[in-house]
Short mmCIF file of C-alpha atoms in Angstrom, two decimals:
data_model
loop_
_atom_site.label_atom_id
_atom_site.label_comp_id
_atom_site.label_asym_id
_atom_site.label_seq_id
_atom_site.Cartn_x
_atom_site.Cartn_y
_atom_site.Cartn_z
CA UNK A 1 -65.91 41.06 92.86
CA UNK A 2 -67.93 42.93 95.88
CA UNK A 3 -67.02 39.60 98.23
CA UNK A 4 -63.40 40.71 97.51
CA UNK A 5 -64.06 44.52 97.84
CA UNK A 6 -65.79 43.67 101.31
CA UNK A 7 -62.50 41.17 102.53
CA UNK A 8 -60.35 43.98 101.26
CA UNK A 9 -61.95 46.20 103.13
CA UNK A 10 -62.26 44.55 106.42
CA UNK A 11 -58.94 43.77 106.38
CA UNK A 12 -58.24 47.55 105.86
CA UNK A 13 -60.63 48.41 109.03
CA UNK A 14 -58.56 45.81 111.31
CA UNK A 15 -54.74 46.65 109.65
CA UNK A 16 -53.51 45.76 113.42
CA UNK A 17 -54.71 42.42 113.44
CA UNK A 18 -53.91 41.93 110.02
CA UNK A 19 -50.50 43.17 110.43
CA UNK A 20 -50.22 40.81 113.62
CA UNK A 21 -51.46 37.68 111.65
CA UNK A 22 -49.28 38.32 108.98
CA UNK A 23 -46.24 39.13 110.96
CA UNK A 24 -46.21 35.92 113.32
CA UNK A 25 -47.03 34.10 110.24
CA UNK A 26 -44.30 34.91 108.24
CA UNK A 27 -41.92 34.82 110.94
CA UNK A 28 -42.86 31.11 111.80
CA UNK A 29 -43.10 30.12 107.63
CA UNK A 30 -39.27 31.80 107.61
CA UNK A 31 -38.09 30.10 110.40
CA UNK A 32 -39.79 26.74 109.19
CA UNK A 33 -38.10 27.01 105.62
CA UNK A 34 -34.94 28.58 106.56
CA UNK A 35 -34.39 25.59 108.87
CA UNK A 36 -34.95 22.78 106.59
CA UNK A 37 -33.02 24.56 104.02
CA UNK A 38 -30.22 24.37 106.74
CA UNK A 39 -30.56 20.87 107.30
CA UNK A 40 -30.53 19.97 103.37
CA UNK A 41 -27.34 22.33 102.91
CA UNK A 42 -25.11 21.12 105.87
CA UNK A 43 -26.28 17.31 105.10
CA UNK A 44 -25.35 17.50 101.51
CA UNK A 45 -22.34 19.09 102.24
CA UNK A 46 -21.64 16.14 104.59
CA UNK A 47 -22.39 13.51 102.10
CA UNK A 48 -21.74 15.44 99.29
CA UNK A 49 -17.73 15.90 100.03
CA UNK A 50 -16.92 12.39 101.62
CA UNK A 51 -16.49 11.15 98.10
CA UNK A 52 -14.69 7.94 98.18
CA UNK A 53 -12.81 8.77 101.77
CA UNK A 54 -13.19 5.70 104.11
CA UNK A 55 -10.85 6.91 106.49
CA UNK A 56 -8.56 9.79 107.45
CA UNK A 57 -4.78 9.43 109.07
CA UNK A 58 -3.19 12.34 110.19
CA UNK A 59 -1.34 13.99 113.72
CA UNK A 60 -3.32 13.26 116.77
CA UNK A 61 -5.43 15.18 118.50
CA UNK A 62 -8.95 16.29 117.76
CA UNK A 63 -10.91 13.46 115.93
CA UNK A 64 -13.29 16.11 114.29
CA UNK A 65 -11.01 18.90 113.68
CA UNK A 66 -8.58 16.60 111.61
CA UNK A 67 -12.04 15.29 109.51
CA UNK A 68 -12.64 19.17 109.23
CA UNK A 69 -9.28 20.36 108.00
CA UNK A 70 -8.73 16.85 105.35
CA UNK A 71 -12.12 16.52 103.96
CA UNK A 72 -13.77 19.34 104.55
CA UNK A 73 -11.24 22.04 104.56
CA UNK A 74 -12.89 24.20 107.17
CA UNK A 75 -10.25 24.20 109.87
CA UNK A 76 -6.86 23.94 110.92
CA UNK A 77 -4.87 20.46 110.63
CA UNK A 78 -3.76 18.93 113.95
CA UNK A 79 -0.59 18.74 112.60
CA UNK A 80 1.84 17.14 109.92
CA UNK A 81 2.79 13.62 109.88
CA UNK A 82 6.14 11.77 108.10
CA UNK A 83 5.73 11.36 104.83
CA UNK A 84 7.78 8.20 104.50
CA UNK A 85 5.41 7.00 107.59
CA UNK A 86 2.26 7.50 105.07
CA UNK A 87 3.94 5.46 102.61
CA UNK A 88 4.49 2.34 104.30
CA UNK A 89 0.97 2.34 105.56
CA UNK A 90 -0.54 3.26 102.08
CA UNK A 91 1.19 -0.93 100.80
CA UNK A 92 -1.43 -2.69 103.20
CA UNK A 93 -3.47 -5.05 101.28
CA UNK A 94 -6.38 -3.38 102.80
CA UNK A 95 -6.39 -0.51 101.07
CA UNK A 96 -7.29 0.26 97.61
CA UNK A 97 -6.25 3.98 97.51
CA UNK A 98 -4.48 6.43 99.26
CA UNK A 99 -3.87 9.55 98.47
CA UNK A 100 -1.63 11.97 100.54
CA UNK A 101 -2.71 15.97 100.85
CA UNK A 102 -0.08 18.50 102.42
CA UNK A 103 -1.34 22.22 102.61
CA UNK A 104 -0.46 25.28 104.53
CA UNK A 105 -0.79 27.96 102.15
CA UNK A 106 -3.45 29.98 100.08
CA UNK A 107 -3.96 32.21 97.64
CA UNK A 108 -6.54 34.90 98.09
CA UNK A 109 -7.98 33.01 101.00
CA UNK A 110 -8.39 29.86 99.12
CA UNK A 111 -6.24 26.58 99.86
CA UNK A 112 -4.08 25.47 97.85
CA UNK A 113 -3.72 21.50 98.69
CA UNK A 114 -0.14 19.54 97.49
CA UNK A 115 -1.48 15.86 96.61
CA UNK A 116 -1.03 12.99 93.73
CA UNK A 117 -2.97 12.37 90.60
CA UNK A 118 -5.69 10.40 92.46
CA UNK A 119 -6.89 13.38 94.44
CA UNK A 120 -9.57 14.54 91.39
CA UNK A 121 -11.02 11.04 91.45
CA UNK A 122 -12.33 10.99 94.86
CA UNK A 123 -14.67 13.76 93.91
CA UNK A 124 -15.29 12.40 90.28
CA UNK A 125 -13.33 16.11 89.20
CA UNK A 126 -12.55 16.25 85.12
CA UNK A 127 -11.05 19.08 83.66
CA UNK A 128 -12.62 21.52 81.73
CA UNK A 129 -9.36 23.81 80.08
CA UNK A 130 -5.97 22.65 80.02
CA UNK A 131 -3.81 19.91 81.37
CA UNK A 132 -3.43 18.00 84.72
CA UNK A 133 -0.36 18.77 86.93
CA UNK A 134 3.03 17.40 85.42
CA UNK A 135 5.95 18.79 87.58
CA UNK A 136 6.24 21.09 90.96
CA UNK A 137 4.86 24.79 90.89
CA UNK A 138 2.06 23.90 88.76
CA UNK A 139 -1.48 23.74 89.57
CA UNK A 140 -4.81 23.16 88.54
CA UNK A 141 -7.79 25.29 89.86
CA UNK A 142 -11.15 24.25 90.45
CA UNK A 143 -14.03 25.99 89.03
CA UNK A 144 -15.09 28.44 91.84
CA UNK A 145 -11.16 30.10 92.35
CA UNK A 146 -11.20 30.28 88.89
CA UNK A 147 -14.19 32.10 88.19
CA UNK A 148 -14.02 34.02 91.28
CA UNK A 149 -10.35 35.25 91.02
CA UNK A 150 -10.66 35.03 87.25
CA UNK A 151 -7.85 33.23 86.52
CA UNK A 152 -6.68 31.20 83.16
CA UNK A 153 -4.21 28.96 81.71
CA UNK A 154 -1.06 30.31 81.95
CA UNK A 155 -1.50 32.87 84.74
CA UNK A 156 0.91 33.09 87.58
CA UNK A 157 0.52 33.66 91.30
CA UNK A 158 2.38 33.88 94.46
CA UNK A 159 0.57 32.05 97.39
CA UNK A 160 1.16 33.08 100.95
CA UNK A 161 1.92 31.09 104.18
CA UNK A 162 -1.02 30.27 106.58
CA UNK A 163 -4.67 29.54 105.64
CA UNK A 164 -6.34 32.85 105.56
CA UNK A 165 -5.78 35.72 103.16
CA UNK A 166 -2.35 38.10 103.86
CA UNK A 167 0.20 39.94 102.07
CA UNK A 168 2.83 39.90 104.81
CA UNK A 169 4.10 36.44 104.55
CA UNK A 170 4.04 35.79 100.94
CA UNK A 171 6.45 33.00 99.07
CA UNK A 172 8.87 34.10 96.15
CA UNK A 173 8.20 31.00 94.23
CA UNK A 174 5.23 31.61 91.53
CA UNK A 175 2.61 29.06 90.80
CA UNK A 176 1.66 28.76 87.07
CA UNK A 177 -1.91 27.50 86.26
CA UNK A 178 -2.00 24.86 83.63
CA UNK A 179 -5.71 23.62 84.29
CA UNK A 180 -8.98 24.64 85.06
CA UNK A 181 -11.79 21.37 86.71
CA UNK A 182 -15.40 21.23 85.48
CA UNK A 183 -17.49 22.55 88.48
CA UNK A 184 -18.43 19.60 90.63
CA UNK A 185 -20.79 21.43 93.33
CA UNK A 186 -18.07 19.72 95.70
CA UNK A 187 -15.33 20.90 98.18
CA UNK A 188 -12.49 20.37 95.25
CA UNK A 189 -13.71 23.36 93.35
CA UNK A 190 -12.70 25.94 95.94
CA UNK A 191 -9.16 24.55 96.22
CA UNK A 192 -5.87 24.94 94.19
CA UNK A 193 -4.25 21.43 93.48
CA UNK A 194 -0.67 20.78 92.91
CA UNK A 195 2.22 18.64 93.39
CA UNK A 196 3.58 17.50 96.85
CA UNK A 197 6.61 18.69 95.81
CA UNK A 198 5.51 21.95 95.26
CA UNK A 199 4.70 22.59 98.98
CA UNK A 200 8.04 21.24 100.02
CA UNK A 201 10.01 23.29 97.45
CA UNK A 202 7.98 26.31 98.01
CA UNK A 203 8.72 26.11 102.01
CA UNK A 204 12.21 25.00 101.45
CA UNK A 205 13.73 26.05 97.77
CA UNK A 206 14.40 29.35 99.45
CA UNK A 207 16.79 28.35 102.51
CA UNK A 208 17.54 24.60 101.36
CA UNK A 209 21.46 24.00 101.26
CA UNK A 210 23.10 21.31 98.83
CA UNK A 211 24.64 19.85 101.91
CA UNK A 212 21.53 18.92 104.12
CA UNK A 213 19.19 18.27 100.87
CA UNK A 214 19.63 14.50 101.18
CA UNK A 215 18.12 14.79 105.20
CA UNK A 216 15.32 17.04 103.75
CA UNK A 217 13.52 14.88 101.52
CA UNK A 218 14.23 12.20 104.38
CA UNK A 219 11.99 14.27 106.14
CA UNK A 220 9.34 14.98 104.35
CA UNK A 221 5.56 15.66 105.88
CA UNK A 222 2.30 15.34 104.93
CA UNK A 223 -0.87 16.88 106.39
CA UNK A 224 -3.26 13.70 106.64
CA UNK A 225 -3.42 10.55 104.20
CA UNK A 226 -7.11 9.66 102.65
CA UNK A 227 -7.70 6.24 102.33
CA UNK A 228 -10.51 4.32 100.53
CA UNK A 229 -10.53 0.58 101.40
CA UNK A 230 -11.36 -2.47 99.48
CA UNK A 231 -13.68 -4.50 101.59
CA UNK A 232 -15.64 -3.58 104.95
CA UNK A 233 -13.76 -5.74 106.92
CA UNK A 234 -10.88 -3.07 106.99
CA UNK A 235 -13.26 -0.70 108.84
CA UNK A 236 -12.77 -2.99 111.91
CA UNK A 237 -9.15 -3.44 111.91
CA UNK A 238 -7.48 -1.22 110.36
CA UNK A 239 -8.69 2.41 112.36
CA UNK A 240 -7.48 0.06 115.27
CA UNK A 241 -4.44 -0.96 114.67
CA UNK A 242 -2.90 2.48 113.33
CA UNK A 243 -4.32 4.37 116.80
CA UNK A 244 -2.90 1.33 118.88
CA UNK A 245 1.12 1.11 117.25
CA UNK A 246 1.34 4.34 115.56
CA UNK A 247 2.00 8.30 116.82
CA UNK A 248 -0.89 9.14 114.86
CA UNK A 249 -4.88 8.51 114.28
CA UNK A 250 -7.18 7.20 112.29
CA UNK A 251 -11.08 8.26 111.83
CA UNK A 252 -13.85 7.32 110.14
CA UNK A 253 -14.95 10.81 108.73
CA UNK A 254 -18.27 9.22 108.24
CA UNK A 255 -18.97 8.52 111.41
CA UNK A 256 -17.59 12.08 112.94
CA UNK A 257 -19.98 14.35 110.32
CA UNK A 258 -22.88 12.11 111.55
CA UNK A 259 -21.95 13.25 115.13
CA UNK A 260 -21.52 16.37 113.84
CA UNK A 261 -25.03 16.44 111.91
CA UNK A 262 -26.36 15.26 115.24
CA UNK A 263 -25.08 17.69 117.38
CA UNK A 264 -26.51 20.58 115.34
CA UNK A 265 -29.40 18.37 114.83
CA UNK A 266 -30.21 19.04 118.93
CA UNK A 267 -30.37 23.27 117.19
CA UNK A 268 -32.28 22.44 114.55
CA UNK A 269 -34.97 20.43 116.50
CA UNK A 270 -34.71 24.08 119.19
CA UNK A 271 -35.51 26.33 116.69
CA UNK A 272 -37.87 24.43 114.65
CA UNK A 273 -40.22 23.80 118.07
CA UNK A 274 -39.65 27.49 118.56
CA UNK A 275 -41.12 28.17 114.95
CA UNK A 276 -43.97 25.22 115.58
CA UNK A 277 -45.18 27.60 118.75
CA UNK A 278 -44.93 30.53 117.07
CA UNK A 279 -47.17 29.22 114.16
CA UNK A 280 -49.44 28.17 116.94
CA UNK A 281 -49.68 31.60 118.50
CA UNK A 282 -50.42 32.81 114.84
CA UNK A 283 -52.93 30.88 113.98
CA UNK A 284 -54.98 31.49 117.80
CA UNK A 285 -54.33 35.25 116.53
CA UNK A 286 -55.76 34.68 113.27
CA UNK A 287 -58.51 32.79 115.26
CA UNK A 288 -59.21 35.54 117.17
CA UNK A 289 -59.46 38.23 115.11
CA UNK A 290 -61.69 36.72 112.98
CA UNK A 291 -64.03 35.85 115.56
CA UNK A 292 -64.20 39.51 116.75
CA UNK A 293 -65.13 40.34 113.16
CA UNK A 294 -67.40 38.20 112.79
CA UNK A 295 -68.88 38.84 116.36
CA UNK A 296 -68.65 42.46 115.59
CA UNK A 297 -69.99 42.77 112.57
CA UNK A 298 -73.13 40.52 113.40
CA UNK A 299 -75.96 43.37 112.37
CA UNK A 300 -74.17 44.03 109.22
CA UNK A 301 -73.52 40.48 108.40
CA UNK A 302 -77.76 40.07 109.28
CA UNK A 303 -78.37 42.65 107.83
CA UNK A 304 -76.88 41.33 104.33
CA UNK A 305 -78.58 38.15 104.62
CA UNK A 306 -81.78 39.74 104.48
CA UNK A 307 -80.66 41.57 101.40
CA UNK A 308 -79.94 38.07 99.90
CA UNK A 309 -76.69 36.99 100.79
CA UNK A 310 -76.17 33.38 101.37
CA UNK A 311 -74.25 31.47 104.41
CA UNK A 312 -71.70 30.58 101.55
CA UNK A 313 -71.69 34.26 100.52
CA UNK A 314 -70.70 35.22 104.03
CA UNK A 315 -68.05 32.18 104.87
CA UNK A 316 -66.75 32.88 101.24
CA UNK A 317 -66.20 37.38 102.42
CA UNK A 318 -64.18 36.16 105.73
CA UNK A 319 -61.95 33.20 103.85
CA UNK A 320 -60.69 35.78 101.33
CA UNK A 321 -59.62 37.91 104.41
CA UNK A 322 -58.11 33.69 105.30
CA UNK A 323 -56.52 33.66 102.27
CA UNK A 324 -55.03 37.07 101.74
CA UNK A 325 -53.45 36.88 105.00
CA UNK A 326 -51.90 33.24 104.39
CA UNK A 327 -50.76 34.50 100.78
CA UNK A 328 -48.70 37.54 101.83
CA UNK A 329 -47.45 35.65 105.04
CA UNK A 330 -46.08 32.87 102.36
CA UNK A 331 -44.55 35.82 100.15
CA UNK A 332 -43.07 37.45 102.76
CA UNK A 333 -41.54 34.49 105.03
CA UNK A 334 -40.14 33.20 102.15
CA UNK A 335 -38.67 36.62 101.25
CA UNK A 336 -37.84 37.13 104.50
CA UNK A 337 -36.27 33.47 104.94
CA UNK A 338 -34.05 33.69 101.63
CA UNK A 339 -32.73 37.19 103.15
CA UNK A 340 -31.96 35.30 105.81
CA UNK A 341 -29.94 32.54 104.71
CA UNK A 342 -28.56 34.71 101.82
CA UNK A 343 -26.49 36.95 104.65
CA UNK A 344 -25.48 34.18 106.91
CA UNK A 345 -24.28 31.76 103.64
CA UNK A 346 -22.64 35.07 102.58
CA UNK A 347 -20.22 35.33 106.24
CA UNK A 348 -19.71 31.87 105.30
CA UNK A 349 -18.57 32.14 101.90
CA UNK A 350 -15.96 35.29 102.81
CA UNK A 351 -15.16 32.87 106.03
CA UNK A 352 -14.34 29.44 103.86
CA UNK A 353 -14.41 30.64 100.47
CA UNK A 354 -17.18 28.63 99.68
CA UNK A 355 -20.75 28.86 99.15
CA UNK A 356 -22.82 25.48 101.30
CA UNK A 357 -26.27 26.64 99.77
CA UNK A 358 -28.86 24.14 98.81
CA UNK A 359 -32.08 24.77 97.34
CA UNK A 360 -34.77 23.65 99.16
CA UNK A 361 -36.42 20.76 97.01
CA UNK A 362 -40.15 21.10 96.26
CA UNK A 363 -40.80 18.01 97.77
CA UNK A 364 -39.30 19.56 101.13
CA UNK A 365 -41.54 22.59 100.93
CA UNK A 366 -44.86 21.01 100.44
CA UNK A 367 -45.47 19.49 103.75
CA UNK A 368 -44.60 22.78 105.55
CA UNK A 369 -46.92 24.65 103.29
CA UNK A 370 -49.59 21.97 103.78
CA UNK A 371 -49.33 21.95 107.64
CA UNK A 372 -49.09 25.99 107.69
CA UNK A 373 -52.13 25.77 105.26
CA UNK A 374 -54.42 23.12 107.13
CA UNK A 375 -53.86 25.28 110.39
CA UNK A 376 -54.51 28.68 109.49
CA UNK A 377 -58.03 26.87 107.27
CA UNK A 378 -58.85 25.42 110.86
CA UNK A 379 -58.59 28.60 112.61
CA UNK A 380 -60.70 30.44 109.96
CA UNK A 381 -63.00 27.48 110.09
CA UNK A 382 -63.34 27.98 113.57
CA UNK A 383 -63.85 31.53 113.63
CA UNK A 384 -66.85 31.28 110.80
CA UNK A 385 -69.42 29.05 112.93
CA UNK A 386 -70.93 31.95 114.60
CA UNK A 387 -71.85 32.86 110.97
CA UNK A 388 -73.85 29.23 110.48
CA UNK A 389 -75.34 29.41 113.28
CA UNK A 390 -76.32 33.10 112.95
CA UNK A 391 -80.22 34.21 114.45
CA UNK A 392 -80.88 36.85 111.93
CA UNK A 393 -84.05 38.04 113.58
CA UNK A 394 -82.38 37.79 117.05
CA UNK A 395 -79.55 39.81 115.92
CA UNK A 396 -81.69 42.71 113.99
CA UNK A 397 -83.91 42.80 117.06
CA UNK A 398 -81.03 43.69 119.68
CA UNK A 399 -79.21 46.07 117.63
CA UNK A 400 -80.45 49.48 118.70
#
């Protein structure tokens, strides 16, 4: 109990260098955590929402951004392509499924996404309440715009044009919600699901005439087609051939969100060497400090090992002050790292309607804490041997 009194009260004497210590700590334990926790969030996100999607057809144009808008749903399509088009390429004995989406509208900022009965099975979606969709203006929610917008079975809505949230171009036609999906921890339960031929009648029901209504559903369009093939050897041919005799493209969304996972990978790596110096620059601060203790307090150090305190005694007084400083840095860089992540996932969330937050995995956290740990013990280490080799007499002699 009086070893702890004493750390507590050296610590008290040098609050600047404690403060310092702890500060450059935490920062570099927040930055180390909030990192990795970024890496495990955007890569399960990646992973997590490919589902059963070998490949992606839609309008040309940006290889990523189409990836983005069709399995994602975090950007704008690069387009619309015919429907009739999709069709024919959807009977090649290469592929196993395909499943057309078609969206353009939302409802409170979420999407709602005009698609076929196999659209819940790429993400393994089952429902929780009600039905699946039987005829146009129906839908079927997943589990975060339901619980967010609190919405049932049976409610109605009117969705507006365009992908973000407005009340200035909003459709006449209401939607009525006749199911509710279990909560898959996927990109399907942030999206309204319905017919295709809800998004056509909703865009045309209002101006379609009886006499052009044949040429309208000749012309039919689709947003992208997701396709899931039955052997590898479609990978090879198949992207090919559709980019070579078709007006549209084909990508491997695997193979763009590990370009994408690279490219922020080059961030990552930034900021993580960024929190590796700063960790360094704590612990030659720690280092410091407690070598200026210890080199300060040399006569009362002696002077307590002539009252009967041991080496041990001694080491044990300055690796409290060690471990005090390492405990609050750990409490308050992980503080300060959830604070972190908890604002910048929250601009997210209002931006896509969707919360990308992963836990950080204990396995994940370990070997930062034991690094952070086994540095700041090596700096205290190294800052104690002027104790072990302490000349008591030499020391009591000098001191006038």
């Amino acid at each position: 109990m009086t070893i702890w009194r004493i750390s507590l009260q050296n610590i008290k004497t040098k609050a600047l260098d404690a403060f310092l210590s702890v500060f450059t700590l935490s920062l570099s334990i927040a930055l180390l955590l909030g990192i990795q926790q970024l890496k495990i969030s955007f890569k399960h996100q990646m992973e997590n929402n490919l589902g059963e999607i070998d490949l992606v057809i839609g309008a040309k144009g940006s290889p990523l951004q189409l990836v983005l808008a069709s399995v994602l749903h975090l950007d704008n399509p690069t387009g619309n392509i015919l429907y009739e088009e999709a069709k024919k390429i959807s009977k090649s004995p290469l592929i196993k499924t395909a499943v057309p989406i078609s969206y353009g509208d939302n409802y409170k900022g979420y999407r709602i996404i005009g698609t076929n009965d196999n659209f819940t099975a790429i993400y393994n979606a089952e429902l929780e309440k009600g039905r699946g969709v039987k005829k146009s203006m129906e839908v079927v929610l997943g589990n975060t715009v339901a619980v967010q917008l609190h919405l049932k079975i049976g409610d109605t809505f009117f969705s507006s044009h365009g992908l973000v949230e407005n009340d200035i171009d909003v459709h006449s036609e209401y939607l009525t919600v006749v199911g509710i999906l279990q909560p898959t921890q996927k990109v399907i339960d942030r999206l309204i699901i319905t017919k295709l031929e809800s998004m056509w009648d909703i865009h045309h029901h209002a101006h379609q005439k009886e006499e052009n209504h044949t040429k309208h559903h000749e012309e039919k369009e689709i947003t992208s087609l997701l396709i899931s093939f039955k052997n590898p050897s479609a990978f090879l041919i198949f992207p090919r051939r559709i980019n070579a005799h078709t007006n549209m493209q084909a990508v491997l969304p695997k193979y763009e969100l590990d370009r994408l996972y690279q490219y922020t990978g080059i961030g990552f790596k930034t900021i993580s060497w960024i929190a590796y110096i700063i960790l360094v620059i704590s612990c030659i601060i720690i280092f410091i400090g407690f070598y200026k203790m210890v080199k300060e307090r040399a006569f009362d150090l002696a002077l307590l090992r002539t009252y009967g305190a041991s080496n041990f005694q001694l080491i044990q007084m300055v690796a409290y002050q060690g471990g005090i400083i390492i405990l609050v840095a750990f409490i308050f860089g992980s503080v300060l790292s959830k604070a972190g992540l908890y604002f910048m996932f929250e601009i997210i969330e209002k931006e896509y309607k969707q919360n990308i937050l992963r836990e950080l995995p204990l396995y994940e956290f370990l070997p930062i804490g034991a690094m952070v740990f086994v540095m700041i013990i090596l700096s205290v280490s190294l800052a104690i041997y002027p104790i072990i080799k302490m000349n008591i007499s030499t020391i009591l002699s000098n001191e006038k």
